[in-house]
PDB file of C-alpha atoms in Angstrom:
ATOM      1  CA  UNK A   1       8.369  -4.067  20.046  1.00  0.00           C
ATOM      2  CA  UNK A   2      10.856  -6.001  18.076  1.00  0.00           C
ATOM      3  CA  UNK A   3      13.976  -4.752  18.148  1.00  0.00           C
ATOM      4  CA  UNK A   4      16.116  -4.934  15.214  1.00  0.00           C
ATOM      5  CA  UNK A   5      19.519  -6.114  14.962  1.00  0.00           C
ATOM      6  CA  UNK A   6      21.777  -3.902  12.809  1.00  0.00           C
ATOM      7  CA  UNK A   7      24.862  -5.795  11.643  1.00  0.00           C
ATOM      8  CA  UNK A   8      28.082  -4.285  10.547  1.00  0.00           C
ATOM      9  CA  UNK A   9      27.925  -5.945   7.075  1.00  0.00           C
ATOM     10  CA  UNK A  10      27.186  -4.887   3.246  1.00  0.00           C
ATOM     11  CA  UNK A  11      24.212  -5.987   3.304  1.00  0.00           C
ATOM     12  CA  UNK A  12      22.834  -2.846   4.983  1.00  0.00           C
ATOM     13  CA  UNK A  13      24.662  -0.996   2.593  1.00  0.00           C
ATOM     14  CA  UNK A  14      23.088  -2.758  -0.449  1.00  0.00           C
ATOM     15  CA  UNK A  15      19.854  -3.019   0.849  1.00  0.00           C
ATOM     16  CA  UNK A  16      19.755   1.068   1.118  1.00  0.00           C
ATOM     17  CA  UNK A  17      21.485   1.272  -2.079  1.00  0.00           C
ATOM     18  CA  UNK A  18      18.755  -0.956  -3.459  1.00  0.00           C
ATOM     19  CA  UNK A  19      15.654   1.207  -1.454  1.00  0.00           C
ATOM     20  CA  UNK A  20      17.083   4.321  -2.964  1.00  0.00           C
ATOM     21  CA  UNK A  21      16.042   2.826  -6.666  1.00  0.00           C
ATOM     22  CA  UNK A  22      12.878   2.472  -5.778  1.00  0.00           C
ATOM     23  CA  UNK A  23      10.068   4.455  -6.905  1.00  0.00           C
ATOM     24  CA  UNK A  24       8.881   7.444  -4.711  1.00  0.00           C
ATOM     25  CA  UNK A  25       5.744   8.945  -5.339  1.00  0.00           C
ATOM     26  CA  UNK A  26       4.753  12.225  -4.511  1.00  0.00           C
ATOM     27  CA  UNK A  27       1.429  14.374  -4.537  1.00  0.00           C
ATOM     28  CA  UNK A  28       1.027  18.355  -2.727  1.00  0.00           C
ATOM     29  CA  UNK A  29       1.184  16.894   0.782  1.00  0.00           C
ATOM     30  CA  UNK A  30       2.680  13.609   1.245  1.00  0.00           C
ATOM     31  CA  UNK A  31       5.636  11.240  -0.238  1.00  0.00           C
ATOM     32  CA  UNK A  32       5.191   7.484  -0.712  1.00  0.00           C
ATOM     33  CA  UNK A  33       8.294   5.892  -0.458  1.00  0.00           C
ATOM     34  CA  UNK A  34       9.612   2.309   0.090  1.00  0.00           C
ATOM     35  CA  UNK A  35       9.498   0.570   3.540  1.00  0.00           C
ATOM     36  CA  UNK A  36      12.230   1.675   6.447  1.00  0.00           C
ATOM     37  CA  UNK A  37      12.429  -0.339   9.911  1.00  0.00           C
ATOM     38  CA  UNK A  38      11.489   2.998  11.620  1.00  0.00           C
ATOM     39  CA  UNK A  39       7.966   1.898   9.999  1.00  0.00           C
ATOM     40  CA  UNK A  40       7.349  -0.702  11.672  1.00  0.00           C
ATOM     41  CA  UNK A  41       5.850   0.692  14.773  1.00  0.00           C
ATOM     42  CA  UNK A  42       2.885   2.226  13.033  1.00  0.00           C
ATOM     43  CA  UNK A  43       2.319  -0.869  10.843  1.00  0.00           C
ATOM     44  CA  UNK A  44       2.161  -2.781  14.140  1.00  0.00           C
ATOM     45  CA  UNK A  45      -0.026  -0.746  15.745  1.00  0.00           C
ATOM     46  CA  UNK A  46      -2.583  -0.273  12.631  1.00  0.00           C
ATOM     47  CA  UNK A  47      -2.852  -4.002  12.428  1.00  0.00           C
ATOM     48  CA  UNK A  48      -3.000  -4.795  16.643  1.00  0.00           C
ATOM     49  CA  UNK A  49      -5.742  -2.722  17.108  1.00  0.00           C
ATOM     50  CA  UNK A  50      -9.639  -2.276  15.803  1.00  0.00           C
ATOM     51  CA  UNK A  51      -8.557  -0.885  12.359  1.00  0.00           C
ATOM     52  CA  UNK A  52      -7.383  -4.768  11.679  1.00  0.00           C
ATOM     53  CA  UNK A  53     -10.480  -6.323  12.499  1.00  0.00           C
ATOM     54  CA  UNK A  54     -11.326  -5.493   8.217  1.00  0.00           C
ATOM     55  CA  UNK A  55      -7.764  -6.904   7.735  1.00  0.00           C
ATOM     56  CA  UNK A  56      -7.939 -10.400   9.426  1.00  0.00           C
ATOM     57  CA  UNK A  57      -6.843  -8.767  12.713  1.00  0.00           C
ATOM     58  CA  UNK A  58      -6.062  -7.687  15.431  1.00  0.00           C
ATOM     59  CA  UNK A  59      -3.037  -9.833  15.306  1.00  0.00           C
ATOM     60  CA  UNK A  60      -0.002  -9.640  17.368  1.00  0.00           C
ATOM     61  CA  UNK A  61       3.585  -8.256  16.609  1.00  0.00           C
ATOM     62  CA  UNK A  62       5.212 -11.114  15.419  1.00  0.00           C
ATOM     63  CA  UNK A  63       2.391 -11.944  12.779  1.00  0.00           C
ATOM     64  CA  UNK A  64       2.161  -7.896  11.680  1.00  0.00           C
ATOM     65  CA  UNK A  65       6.362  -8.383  11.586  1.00  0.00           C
ATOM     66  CA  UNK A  66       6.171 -11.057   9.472  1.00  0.00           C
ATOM     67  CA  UNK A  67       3.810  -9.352   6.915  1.00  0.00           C
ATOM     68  CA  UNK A  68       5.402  -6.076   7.530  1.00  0.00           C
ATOM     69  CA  UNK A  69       8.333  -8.374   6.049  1.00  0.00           C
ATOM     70  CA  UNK A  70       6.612  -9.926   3.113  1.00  0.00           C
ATOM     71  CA  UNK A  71       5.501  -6.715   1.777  1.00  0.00           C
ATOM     72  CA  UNK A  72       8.664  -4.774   2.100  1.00  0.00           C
ATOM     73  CA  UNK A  73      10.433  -7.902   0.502  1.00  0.00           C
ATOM     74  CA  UNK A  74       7.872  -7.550  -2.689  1.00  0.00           C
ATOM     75  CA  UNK A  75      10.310  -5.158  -4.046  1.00  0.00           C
ATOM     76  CA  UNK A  76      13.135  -7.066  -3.926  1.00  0.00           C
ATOM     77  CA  UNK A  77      11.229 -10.210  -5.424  1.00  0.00           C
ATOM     78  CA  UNK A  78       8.757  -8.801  -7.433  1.00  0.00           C
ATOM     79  CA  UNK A  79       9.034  -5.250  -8.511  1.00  0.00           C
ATOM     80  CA  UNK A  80       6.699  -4.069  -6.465  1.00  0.00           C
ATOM     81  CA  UNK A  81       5.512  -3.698  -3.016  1.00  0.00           C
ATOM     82  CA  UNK A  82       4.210  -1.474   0.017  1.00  0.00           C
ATOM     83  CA  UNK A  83       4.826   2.004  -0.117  1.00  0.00           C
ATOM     84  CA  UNK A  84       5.223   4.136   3.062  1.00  0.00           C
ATOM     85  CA  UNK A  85       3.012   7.206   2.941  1.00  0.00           C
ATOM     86  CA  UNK A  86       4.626  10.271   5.015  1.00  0.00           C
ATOM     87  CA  UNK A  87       3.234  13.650   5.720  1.00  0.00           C
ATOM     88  CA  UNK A  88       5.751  16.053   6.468  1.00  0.00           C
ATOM     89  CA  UNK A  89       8.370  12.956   6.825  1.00  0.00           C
ATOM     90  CA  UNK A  90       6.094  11.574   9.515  1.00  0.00           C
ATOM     91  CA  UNK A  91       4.769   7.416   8.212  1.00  0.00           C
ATOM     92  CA  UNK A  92       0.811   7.920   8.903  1.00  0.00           C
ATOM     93  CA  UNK A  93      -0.563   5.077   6.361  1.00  0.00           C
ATOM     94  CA  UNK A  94       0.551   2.057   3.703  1.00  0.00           C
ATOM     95  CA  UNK A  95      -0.467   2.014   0.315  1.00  0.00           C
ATOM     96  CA  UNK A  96      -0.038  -1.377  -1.274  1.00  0.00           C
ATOM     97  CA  UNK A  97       0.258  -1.851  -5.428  1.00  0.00           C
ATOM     98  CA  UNK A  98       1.329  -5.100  -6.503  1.00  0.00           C
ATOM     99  CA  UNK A  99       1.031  -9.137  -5.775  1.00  0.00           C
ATOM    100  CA  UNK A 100       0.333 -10.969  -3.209  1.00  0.00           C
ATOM    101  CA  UNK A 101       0.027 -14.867  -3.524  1.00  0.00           C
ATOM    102  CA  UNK A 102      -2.863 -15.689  -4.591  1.00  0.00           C
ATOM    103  CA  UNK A 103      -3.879 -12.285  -5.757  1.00  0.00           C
ATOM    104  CA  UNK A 104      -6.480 -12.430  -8.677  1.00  0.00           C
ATOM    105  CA  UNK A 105      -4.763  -9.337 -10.004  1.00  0.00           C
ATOM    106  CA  UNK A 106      -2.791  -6.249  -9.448  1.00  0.00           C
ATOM    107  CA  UNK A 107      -3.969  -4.918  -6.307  1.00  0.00           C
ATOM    108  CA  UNK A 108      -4.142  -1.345  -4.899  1.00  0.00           C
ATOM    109  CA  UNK A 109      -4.680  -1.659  -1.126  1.00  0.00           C
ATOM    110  CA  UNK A 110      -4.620   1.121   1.842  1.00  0.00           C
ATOM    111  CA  UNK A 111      -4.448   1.294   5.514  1.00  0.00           C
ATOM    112  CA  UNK A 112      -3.839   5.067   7.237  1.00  0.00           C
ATOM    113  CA  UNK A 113      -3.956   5.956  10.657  1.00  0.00           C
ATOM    114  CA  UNK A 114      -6.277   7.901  12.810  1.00  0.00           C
ATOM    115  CA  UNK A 115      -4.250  10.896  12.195  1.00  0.00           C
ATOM    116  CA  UNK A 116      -5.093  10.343   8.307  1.00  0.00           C
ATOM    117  CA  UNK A 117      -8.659  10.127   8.658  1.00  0.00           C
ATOM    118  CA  UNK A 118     -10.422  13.327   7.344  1.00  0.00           C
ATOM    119  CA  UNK A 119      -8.168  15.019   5.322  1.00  0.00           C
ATOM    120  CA  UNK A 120      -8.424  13.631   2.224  1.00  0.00           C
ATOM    121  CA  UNK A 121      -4.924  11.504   2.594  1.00  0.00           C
ATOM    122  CA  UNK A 122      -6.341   8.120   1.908  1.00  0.00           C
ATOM    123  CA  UNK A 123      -7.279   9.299  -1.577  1.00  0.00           C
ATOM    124  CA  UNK A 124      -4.330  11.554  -2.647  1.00  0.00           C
ATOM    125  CA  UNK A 125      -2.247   8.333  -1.603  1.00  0.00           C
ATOM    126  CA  UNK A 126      -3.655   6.005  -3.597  1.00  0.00           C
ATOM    127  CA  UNK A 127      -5.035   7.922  -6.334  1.00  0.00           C
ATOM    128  CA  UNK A 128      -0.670   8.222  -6.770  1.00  0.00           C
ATOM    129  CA  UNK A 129      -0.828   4.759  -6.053  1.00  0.00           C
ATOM    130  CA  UNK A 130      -3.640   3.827  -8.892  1.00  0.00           C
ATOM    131  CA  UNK A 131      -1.952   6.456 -11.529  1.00  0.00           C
ATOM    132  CA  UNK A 132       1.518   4.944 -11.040  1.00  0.00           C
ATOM    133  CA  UNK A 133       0.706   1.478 -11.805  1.00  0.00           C
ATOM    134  CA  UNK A 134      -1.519   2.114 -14.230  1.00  0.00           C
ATOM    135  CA  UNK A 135       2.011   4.106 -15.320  1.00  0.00           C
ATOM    136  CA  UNK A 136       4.146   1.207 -15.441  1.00  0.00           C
ATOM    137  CA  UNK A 137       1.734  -0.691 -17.513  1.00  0.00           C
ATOM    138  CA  UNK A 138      -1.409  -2.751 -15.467  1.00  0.00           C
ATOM    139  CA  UNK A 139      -4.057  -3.368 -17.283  1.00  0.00           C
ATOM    140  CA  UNK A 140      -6.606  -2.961 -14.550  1.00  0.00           C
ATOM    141  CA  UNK A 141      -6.015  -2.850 -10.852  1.00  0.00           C
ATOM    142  CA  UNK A 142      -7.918  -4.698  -8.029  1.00  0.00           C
ATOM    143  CA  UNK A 143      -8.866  -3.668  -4.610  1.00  0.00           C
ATOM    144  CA  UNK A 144     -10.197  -6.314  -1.879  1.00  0.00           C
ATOM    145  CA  UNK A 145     -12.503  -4.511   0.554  1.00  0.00           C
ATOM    146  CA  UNK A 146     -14.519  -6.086   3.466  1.00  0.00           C
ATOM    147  CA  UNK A 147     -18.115  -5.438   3.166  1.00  0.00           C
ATOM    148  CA  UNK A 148     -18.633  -4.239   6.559  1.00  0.00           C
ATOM    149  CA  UNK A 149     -15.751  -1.808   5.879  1.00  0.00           C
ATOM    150  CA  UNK A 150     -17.786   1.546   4.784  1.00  0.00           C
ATOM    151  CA  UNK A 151     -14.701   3.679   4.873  1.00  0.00           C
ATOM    152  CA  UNK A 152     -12.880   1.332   2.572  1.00  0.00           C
ATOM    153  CA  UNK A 153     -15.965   0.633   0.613  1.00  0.00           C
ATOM    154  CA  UNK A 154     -16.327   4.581   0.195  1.00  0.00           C
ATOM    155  CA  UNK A 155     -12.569   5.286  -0.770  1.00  0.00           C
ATOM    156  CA  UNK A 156     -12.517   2.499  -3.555  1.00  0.00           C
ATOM    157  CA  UNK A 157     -15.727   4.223  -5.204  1.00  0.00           C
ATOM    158  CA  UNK A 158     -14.058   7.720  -5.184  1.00  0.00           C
ATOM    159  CA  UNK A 159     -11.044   6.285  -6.551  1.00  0.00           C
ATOM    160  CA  UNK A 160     -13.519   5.377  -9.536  1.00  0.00           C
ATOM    161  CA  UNK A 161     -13.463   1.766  -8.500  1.00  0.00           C
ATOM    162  CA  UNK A 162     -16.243  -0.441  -9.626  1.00  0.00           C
ATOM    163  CA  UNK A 163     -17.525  -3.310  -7.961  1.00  0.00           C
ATOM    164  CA  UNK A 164     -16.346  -6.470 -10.354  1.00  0.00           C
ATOM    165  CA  UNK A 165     -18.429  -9.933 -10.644  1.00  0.00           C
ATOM    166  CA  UNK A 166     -16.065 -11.639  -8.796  1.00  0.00           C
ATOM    167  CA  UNK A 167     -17.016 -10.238  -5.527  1.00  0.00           C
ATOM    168  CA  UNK A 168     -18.242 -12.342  -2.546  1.00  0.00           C
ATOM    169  CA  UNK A 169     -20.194 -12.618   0.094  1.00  0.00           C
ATOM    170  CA  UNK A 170     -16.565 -12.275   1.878  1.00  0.00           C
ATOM    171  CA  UNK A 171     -15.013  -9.973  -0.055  1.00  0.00           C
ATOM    172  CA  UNK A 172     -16.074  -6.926  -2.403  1.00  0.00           C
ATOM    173  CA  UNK A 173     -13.823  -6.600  -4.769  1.00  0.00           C
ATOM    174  CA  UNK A 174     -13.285  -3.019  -6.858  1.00  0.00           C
ATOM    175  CA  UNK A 175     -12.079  -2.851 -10.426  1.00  0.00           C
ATOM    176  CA  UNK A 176     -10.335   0.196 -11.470  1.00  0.00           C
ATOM    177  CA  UNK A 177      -9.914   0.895 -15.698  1.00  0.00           C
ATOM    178  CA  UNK A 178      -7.061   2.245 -16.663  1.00  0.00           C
ATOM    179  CA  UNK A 179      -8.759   5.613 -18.298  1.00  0.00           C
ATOM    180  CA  UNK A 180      -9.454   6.785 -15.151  1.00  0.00           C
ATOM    181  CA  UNK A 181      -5.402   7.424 -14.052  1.00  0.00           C
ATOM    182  CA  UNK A 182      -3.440  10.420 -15.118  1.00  0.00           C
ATOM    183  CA  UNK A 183      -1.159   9.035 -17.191  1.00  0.00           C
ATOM    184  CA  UNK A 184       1.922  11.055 -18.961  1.00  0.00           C
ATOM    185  CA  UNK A 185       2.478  11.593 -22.415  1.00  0.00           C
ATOM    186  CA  UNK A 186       3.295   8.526 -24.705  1.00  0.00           C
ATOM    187  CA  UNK A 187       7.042   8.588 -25.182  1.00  0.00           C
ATOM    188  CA  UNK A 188       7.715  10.557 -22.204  1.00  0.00           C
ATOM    189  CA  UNK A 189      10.449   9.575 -19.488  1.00  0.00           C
TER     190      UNK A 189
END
């Protein structure tokens, strides 16, 4: 496990200052909230093991540190990022909704643990996930699904996902329209 350095400086300061602006989502059961280090351990494990092998994976814990990294750091760059998705405080999944490089669009993208599996989770998550961008202002949202990934495959559809033209023999990829979020009120804060 990498072990992080803590350094008696601002910058920890800020950088919690700055995570507390950050939106937090929340549904019945769970909370989506911005990266912490303490998440780490389950992103590395979710992307060393068999769940990766949709995700480019498995991959060691310096690669899953460094994208652990680069998604976390989206907020600070872009605006948007990784959330965190906790159940009872507890990280059991990731819900992405932004940008990567190279993205053909906004994209909504998940990865839950075992412990998630079953429950419904997956979908609460990023049906908060879908709503809130859609919130902010997307236009349409993306997701980018292996084909051999049924789960994924099965989650996207009963998010109301729609497989778009641009999908390949690599990659299918799901279009979400924005009339199928809940949005609030026009005008409302």
């Amino acid at each position: 496990m990498l072990a992080p350095v803590h350094l008696p400086a601002p910058g920890a300061a800020i950088a919690a200052s700055a995570r507390a602006a950050l939106p937090v989502l929340e549904t019945d059961r769970l909370v989506l909230r911005a990266p912490e280090l303490g998440d780490f351990a389950l992103f590395a494990d979710l992307l060393s093991g068999d769940r990766a092998r949709f995700m480019g994976g498995p991959q060691d814990e310096l690669q899953s540190w460094y994208d652990f990294a680069n998604y976390s750091a989206g907020w600070l760059l872009r605006g948007d990022g990784m959330f965190t998705v906790t159940e009872d405080s507890t990280p059991v999944g990731f819900i992405f909704a932004g940008c990567e490089p190279k993205d053909r669009g906004i994209e909504l993208g998940f990865m839950m643990s075992a412990a998630a599996e079953g429950r419904g989770l997956a979908f609460e998550a990023a049906t908060a996930a879908r709503d809130h961008l859609f919130s902010i202002g997307a236009p349409s949202i993306l997701s980018f699904v292996a084909p051999g990934n049924a789960r994924a495959r099965a989650l996207a559809e009963r998010l109301g996902g729609t497989l778009d033209a641009s999908s390949t023999p690599r990659t299918c990829v799901y279009r979400y329209a924005r009339d199928l979020a809940v949005l609030p009120p026009e005008g409302s804060a």
